Short mmCIF file of C-alpha atoms and ligand atoms in Angstrom, two decimals:
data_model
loop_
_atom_site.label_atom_id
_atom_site.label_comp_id
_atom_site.label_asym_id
_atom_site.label_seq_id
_atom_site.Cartn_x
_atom_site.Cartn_y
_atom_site.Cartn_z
CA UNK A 235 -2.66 41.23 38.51
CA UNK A 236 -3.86 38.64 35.81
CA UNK A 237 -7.48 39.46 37.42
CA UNK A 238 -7.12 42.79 36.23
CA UNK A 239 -5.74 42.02 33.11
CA UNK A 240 -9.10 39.49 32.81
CA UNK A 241 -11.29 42.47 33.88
CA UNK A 242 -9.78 45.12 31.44
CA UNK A 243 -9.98 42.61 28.49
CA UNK A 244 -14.12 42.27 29.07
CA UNK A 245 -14.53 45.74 29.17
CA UNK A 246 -12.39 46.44 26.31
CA UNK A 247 -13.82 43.15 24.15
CA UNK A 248 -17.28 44.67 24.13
CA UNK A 249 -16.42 47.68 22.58
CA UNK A 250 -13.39 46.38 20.57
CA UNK A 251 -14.23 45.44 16.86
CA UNK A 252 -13.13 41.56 16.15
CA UNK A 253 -13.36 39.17 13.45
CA UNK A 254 -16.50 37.87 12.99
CA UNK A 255 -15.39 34.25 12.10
CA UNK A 256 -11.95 31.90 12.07
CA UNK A 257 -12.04 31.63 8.50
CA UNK A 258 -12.12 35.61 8.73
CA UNK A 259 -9.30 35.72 10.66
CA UNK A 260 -6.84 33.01 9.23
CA UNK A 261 -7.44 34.31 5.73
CA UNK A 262 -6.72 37.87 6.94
CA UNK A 263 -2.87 36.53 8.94
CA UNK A 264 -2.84 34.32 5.48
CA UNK A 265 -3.34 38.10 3.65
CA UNK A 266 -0.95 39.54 5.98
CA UNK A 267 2.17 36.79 5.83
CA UNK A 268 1.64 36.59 1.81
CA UNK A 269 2.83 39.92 0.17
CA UNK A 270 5.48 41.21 -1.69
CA UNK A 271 7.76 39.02 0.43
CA UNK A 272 6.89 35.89 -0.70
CA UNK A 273 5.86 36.98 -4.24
CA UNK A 274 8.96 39.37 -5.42
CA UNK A 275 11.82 38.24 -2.66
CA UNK A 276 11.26 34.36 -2.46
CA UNK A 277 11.81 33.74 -6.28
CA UNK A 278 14.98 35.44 -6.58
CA UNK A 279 16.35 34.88 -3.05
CA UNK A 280 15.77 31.07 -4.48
CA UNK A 281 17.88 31.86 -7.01
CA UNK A 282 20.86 33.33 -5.85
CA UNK A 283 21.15 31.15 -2.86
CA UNK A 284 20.91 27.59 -4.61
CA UNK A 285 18.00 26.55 -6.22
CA UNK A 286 16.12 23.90 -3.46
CA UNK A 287 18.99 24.12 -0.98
CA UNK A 288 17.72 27.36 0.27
CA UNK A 289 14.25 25.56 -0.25
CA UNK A 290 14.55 22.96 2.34
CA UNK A 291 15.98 25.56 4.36
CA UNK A 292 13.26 27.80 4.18
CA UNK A 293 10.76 25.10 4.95
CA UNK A 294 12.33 23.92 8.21
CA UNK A 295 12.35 27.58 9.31
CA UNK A 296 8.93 28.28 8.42
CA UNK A 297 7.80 25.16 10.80
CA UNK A 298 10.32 26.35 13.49
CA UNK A 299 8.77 30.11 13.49
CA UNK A 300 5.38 28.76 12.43
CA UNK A 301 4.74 26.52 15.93
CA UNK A 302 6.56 28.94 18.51
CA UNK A 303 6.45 32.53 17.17
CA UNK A 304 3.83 32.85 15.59
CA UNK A 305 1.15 31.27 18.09
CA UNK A 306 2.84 33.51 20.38
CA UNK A 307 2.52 36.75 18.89
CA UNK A 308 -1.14 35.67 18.21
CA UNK A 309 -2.07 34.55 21.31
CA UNK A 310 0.01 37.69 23.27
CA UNK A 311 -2.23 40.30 21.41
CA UNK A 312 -5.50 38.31 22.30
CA UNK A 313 -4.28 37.68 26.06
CA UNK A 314 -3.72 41.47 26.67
CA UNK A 315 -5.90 42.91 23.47
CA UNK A 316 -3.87 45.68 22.55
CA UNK A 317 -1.00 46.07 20.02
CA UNK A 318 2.87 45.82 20.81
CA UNK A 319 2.27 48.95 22.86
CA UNK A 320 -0.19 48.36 25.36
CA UNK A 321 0.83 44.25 25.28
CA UNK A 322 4.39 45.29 26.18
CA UNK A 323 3.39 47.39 28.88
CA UNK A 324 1.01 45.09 30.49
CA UNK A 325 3.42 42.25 30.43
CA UNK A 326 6.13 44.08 31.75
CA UNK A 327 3.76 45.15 34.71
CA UNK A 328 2.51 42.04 35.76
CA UNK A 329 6.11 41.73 37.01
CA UNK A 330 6.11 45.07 38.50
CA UNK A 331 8.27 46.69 36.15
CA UNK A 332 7.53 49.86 33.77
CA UNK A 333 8.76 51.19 30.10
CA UNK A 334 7.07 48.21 28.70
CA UNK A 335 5.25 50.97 26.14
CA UNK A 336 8.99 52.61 25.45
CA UNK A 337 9.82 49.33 23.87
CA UNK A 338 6.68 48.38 22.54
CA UNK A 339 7.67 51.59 20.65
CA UNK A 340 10.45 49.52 18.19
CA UNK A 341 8.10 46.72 16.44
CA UNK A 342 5.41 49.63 16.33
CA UNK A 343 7.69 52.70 14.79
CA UNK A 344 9.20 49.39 12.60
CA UNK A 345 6.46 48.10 11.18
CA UNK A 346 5.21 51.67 10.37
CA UNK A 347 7.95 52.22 8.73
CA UNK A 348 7.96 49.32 7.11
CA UNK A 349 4.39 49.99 5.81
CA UNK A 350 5.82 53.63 4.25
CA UNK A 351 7.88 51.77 2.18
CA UNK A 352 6.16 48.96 1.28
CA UNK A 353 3.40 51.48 -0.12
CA UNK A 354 5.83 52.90 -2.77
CA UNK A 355 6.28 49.35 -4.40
CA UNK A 356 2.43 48.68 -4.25
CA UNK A 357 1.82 52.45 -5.80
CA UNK A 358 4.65 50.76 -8.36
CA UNK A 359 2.58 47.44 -8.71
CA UNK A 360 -0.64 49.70 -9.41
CA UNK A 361 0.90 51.58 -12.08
CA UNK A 362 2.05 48.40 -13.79
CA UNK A 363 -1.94 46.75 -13.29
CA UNK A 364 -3.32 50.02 -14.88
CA UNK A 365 -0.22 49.93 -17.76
CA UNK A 366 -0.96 46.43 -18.34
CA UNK A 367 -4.87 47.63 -19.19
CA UNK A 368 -4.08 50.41 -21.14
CA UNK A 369 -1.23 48.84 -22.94
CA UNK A 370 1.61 50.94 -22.30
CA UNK A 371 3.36 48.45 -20.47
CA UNK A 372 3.65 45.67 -23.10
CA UNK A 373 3.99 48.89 -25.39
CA UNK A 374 7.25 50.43 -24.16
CA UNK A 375 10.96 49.59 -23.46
CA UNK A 376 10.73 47.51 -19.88
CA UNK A 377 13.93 49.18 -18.56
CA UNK A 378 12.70 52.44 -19.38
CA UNK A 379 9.20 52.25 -18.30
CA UNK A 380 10.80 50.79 -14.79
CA UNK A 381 13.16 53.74 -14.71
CA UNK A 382 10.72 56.21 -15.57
CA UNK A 383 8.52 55.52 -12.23
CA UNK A 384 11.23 55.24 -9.94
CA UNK A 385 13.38 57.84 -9.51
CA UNK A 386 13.21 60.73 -7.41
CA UNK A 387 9.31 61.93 -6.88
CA UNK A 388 8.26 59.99 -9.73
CA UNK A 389 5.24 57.81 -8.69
CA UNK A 390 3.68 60.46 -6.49
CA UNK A 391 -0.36 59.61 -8.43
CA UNK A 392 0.54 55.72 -8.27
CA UNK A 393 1.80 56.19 -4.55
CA UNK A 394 -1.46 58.27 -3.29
CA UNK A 395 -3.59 56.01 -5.09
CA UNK A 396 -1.57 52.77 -3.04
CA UNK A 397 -2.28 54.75 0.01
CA UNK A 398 -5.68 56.16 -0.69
CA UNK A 399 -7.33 52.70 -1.75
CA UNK A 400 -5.56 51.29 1.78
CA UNK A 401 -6.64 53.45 3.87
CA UNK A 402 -10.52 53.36 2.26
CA UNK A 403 -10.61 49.94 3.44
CA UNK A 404 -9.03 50.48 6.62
CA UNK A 405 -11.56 53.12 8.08
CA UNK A 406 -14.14 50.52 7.41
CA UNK A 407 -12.71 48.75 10.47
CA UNK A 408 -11.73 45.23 11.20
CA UNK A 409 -15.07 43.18 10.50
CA UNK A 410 -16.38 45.39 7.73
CA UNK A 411 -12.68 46.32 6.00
CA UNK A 412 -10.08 44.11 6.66
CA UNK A 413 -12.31 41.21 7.38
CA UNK A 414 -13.87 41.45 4.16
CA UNK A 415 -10.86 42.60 2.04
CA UNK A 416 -9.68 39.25 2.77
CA UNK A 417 -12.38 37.13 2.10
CA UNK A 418 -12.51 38.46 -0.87
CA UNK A 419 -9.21 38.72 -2.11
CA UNK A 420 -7.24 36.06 -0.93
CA UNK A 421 -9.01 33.25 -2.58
CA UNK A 422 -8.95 34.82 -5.68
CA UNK A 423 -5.04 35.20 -5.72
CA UNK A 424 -4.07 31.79 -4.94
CA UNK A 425 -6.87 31.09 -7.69
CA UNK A 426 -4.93 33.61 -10.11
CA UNK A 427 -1.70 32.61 -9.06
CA UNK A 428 -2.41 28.72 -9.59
CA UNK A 429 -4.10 29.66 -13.00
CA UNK A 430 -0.38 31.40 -14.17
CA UNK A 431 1.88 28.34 -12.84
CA UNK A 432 -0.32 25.83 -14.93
CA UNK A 433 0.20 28.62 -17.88
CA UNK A 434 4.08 29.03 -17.39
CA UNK A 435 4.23 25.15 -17.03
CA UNK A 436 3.78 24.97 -20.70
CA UNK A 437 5.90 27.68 -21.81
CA UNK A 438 8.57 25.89 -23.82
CA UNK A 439 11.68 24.27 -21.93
CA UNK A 440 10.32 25.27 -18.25
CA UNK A 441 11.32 22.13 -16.95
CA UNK A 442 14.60 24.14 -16.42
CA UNK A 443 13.34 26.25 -14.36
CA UNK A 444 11.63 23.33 -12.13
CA UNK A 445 15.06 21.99 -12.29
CA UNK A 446 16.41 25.14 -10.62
CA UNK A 447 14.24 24.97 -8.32
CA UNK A 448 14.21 21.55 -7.44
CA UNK A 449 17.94 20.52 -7.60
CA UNK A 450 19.83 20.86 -4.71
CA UNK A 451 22.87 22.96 -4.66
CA UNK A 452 24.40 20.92 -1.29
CA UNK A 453 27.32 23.01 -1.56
CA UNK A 454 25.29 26.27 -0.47
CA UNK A 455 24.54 25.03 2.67
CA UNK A 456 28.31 25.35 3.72
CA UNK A 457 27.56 29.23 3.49
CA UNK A 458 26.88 31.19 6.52
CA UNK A 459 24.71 33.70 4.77
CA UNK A 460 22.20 30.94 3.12
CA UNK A 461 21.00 29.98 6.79
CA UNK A 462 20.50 34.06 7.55
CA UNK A 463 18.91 34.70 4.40
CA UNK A 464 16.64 31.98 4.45
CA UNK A 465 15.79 32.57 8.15
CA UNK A 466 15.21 36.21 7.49
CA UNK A 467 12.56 35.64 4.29
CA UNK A 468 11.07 33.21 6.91
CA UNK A 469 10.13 36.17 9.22
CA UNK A 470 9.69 38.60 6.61
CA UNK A 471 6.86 36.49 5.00
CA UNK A 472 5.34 34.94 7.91
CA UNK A 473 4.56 38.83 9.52
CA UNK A 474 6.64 37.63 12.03
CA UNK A 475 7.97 41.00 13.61
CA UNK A 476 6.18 41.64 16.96
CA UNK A 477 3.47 43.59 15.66
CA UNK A 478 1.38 42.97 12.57
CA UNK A 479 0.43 39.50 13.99
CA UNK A 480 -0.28 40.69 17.56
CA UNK A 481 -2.24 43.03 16.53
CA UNK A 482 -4.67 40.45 14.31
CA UNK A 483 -4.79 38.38 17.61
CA UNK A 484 -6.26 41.31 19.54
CA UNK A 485 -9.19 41.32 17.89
CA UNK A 486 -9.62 37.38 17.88
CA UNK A 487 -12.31 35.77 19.89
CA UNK A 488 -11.36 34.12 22.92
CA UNK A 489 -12.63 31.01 21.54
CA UNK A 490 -10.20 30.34 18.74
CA UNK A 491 -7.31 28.14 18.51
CA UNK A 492 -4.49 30.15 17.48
CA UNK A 493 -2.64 26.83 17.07
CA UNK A 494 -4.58 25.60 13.97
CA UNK A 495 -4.81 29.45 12.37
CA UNK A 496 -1.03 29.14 13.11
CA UNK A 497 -0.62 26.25 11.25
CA UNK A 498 -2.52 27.64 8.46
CA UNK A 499 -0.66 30.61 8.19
CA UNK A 500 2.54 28.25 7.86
CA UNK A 501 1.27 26.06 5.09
CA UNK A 502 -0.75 28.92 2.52
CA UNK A 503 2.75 31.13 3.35
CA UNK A 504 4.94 28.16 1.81
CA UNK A 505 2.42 27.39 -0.83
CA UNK A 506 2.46 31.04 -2.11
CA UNK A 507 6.02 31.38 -1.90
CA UNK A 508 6.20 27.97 -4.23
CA UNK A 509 3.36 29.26 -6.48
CA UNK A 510 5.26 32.60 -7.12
CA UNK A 511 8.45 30.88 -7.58
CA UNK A 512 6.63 28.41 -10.08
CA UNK A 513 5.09 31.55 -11.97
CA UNK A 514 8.35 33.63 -12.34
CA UNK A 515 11.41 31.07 -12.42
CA UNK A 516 9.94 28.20 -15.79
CA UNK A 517 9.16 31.58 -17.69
CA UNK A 518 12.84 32.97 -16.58
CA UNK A 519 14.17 29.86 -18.34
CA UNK A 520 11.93 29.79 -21.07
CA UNK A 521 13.11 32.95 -22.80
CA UNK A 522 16.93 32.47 -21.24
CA UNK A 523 16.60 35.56 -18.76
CA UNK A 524 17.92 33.43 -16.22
CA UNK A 525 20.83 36.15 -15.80
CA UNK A 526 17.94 38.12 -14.53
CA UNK A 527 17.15 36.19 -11.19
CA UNK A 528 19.37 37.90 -9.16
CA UNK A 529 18.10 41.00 -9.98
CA UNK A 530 15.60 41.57 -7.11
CA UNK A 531 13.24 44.43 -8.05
CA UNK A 532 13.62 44.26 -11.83
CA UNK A 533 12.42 40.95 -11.72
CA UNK A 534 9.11 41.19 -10.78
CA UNK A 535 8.91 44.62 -13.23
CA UNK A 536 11.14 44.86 -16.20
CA UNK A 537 11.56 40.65 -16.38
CA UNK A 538 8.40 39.87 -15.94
CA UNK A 539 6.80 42.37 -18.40
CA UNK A 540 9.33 41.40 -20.74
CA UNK A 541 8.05 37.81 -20.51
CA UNK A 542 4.24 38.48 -21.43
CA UNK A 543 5.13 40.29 -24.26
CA UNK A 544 6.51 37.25 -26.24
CA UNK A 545 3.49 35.63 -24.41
CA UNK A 546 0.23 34.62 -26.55
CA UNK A 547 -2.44 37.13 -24.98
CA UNK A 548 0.89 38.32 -22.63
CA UNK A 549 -1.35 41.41 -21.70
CA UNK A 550 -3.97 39.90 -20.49
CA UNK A 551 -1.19 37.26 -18.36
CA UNK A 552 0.02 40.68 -17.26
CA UNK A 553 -3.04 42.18 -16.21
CA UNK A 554 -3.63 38.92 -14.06
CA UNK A 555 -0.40 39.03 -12.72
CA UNK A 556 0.12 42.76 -11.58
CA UNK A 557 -3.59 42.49 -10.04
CA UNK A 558 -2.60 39.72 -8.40
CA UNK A 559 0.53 40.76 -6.43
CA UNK A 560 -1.93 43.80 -5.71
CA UNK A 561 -3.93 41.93 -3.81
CA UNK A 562 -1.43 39.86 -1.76
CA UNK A 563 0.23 43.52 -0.92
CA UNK A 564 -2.95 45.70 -0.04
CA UNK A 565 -3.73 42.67 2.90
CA UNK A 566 -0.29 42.83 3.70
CA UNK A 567 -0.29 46.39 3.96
CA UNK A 568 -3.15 46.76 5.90
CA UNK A 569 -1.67 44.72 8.95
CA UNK A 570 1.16 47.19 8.23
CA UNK A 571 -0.92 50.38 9.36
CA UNK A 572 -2.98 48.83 11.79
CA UNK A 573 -0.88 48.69 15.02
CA UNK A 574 0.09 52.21 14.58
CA UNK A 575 -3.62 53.23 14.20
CA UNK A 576 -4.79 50.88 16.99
CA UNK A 577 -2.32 52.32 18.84
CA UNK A 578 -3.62 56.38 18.49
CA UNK A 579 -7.29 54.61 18.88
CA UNK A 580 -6.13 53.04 22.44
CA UNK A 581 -3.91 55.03 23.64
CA UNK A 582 -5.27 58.34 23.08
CA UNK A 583 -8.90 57.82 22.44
CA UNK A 584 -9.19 58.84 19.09
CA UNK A 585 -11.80 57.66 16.60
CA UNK A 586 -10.82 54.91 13.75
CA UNK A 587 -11.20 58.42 10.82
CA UNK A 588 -9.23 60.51 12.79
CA UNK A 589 -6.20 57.56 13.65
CA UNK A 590 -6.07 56.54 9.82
CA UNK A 591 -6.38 60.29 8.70
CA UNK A 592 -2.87 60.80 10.67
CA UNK A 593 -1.83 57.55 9.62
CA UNK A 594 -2.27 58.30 6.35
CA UNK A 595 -0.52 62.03 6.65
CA UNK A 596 2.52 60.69 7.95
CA UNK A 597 2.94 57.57 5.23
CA UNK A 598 2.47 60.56 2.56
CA UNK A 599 4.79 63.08 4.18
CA UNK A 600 7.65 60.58 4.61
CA UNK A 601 7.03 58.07 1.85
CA UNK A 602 7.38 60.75 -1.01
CA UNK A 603 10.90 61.00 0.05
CA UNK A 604 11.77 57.96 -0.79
CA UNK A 605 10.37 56.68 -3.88
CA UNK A 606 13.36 56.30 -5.27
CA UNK A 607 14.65 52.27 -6.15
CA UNK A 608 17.27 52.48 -4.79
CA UNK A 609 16.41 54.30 -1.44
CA UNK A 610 13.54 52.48 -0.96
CA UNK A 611 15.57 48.89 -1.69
CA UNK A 612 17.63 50.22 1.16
CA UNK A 613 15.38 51.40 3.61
CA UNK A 614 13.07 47.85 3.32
CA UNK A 615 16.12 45.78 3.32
CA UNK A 616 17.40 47.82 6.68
CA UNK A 617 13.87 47.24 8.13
CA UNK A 618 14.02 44.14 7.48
CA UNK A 619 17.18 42.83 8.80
CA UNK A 620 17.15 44.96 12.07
CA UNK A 621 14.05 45.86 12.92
CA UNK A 622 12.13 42.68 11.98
CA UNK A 623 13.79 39.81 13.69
CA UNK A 624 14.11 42.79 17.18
CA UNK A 625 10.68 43.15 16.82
CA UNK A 626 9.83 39.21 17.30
CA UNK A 627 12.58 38.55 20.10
CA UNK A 628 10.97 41.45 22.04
CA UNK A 629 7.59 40.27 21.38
CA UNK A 630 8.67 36.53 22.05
CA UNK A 631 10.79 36.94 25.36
CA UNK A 632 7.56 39.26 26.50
CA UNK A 633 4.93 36.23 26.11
CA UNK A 634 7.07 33.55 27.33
CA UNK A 635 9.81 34.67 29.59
CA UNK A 636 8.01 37.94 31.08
CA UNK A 637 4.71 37.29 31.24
CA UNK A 638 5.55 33.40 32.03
CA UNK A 639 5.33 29.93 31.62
CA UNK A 640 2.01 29.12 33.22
CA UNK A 641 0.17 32.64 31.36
CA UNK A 642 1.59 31.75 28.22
CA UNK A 643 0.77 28.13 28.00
CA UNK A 644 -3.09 29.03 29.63
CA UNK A 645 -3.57 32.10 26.81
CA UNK A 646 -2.63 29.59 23.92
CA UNK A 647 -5.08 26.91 25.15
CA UNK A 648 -7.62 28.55 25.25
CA UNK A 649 -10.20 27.98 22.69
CA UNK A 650 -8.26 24.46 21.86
CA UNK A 651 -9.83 21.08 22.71
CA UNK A 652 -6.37 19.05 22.78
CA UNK A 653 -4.09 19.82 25.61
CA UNK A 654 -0.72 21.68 24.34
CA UNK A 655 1.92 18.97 24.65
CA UNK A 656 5.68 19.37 26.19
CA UNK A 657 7.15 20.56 23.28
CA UNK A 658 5.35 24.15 23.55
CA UNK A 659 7.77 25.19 26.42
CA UNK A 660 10.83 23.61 24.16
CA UNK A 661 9.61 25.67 21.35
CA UNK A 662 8.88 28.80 22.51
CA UNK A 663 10.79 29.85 25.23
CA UNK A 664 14.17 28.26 23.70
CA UNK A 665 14.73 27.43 20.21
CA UNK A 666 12.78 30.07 19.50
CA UNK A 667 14.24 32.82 21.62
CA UNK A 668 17.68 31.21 20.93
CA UNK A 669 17.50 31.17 17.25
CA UNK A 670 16.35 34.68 16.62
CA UNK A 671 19.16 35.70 19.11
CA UNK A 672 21.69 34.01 17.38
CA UNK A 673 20.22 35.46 13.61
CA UNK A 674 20.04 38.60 15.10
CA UNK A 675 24.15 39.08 16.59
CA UNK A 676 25.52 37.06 13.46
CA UNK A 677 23.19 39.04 11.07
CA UNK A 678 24.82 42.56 12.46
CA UNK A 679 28.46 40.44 12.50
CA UNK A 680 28.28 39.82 9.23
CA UNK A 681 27.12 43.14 8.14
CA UNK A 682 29.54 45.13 10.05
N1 LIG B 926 4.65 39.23 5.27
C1 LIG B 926 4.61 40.37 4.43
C2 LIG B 926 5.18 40.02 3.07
O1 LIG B 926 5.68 38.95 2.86
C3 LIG B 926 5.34 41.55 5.02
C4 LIG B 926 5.01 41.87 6.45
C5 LIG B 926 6.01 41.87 7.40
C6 LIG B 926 3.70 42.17 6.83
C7 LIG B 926 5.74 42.14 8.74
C8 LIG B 926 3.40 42.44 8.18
C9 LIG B 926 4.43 42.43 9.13
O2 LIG B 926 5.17 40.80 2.19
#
């Protein structure tokens, strides 16, 4: 059977598009993992869950994901090239069992989903880039101007545009679009992003905000719900959901180490988490908004704007700003879309236009519904505490319980010089497995 599985990946590699380089590739699961997670949920989830306490814990479940999950879900889409669909089913065969595509289905249908929503708050984040140029944002009242765009059916021209600029890229392919998308744009936002810390660092009486940030609240750490919600923004922002990031690995070259572009993922998805949480959380303090922090999605748009108006040059900060988040969504959304359009490419042999055109028909039809805040705010937060962390368990117990011990291990060393040590077993098939199993019963517990 793993013959086969060798013989069907040649034939499909040669025709397959791939990233041309590593650099292409890390910087394109570094565009993926750093989005609106890490840049509008990390700095208030920091906030209402105790400053650094929720810091440390985020950290230590970064590594934890970082060095099990996410070398798995790379290294399972490159092993079978194919999204959560095909990867599913193939795994599930090699033991002689079927249905593998029916539950390839969940992280697929999720992350699509996902992606419909996520597309609202980038059309959102474009209206505020092209505000912050013509004026109008600095210009107006911030609650209004936030109300205004997001009730019902009331970003429809910021929403296409979200969609329309994503998908441009995305027919372009994976060398020519997303490849390049990433190269481009993800060295210029940490650049923009470490540009605004250094600015906020000097906004007067920041060194609240560091102390925030920085000062333990020990106490939190005796609540259940900090653990869940710090595990949870650890998935969320490392694309950690059993598609997105097996998808990238399908089109990586067999001579990669999906170890080290693991690793990288982990560090630049901490760093921009920190850098976003330096940007917002001084300039909170600063101009005593600190109420505000627990806001969620008025932080990043009625706060924030708020901010760069008492700001020296604050339009210009803003323009910077908004274009910046922009760019950490768009490569995030892009890994969004592309399992579900790999998937009508593969499975039913249609060509990259036609796959995005229906992609892109079914994120209008659906995502006009729900442009509203507050439906929207539901339906991500829903996503993500269900379907994400199912997604990953499914995608994890595949690689290493299904498809094996001896597969897994062999798929993740190849392309590495240094030989895997004991702890990838340890890792993988148990703290990992374990730990999103426990997450995902005491998440739904606590819920109910
Ligand atoms: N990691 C992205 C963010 O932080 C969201 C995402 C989740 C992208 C799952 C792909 C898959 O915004």
């Amino acid at each position: 059977m793993n013959k086969n599985i060798s013989k069907s990946q040649e034939k499909t590699q040669n025709t397959r598009d791939v990233f041309n380089s590593k650099i292409g590739f890390t910087l394109a699961c570094i565009g993926s993992a750093v989005g609106l997670g890490n840049i509008w949920l990390f700095p208030y989830r920091v906030g209402k869950s105790g400053g650094s306490a929720f810091l440390i814990l985020y950290v230590v479940f970064l590594l934890l994901l970082g060095f099990s999950g996410v070398i798995g879900e790379m290294a399972f889409g490159r092993a079978m090239r194919t999204g959560p669909l095909g990867a599913f089913k193939k795994a599930l065969e090699m033991r002689g069992m079927k249905n593998g595509e029916f539950l390839g289905m969940i992280p697929l249908i999720g992350c699509l989903l996902i992606a419909i929503g996520y597309s609202v708050v980038v059309g959102w984040v474009i209206k505020y880039l092209i505000g912050s140029i013509t004026g109008s944002v600095l210009n107006e009242n911030p609650c209004l101007y936030f109300q205004k765009i997001t009730g019902d059916f009331s970003s429809i021209p910021w929403h296409l545009i979200a969609l329309a600029s994503t998908f441009a890229i995305m027919v372009l392919g994976i060398s020519n679009g997303i490849e390049k998308l990433n190269k481009i744009v993800m060295p210029l936002f940490f650049l923009l992003f470490a540009f605004l810390a250094v600015l906020m660092f000097f906004t007067p009486n920041s060194y609240k905000g560091y102390e925030y940030l920085f000062y333990p609240e020990w106490s939190s750490l005796l609540n259940f719900k900090t653990w869940i919600d710090a595990l949870g923004q650890a998935f969320f922002s490392l694309s950690l959901a059993g598609s997105g990031t097996i998808i990238y690995g399908s089109y990586l070259s067999d001579k990669e180490d999906v170890v080290s572009c693991a690793k990288s993922v982990t560090i630049f998805s901490f760093v921009s988490a920190i850098l976003s949480a330096a940007v917002v959380i001084p300039a909170v303090f600063s101009f005593s908004l600190e109420n505000e922090l627990q806001s969620g999605p008025p932080l990043m748009f009625i706060t924030m704007p708020t901010i760069f108006k008492s700001l020296p040059m604050g339009n210009y900060i803003s323009i910077i700003f908004f274009a910046s988040v922009w760019f950490a969504a768009v490569t995030s959304l892009v890994n969004l879309f592309e399992a579900p359009i790999e998937m009508l490419q593969t499975k039913f042999n249609f060509s990259r236009g036609l796959s995005v055109c229906i992609i892109a028909f079914i994120s209008t039809v659906v995502g006009v519904f729900i442009e509203n805040a507050e439906i929207v705010g539901i339906w991500m937060d829903t996503l993500s505490d269900y379907i994400v962390p199912l997604g990953a368990l499914l995608a994890g117990i595949m690689f290493f319980w299904v498809c094996g011990k001896e597969f897994a291990r062999e798929k993740v060393q190849l392309g590495r010089k240094k030989k895997l040590g004991k702890w990838f077993e340890i890792m993988t098939r148990y703290v990992f497995i374990i730990l999103v199993f426990i997450v995902y019963i005491v998440n739904i517990i606590i819920k109910v």
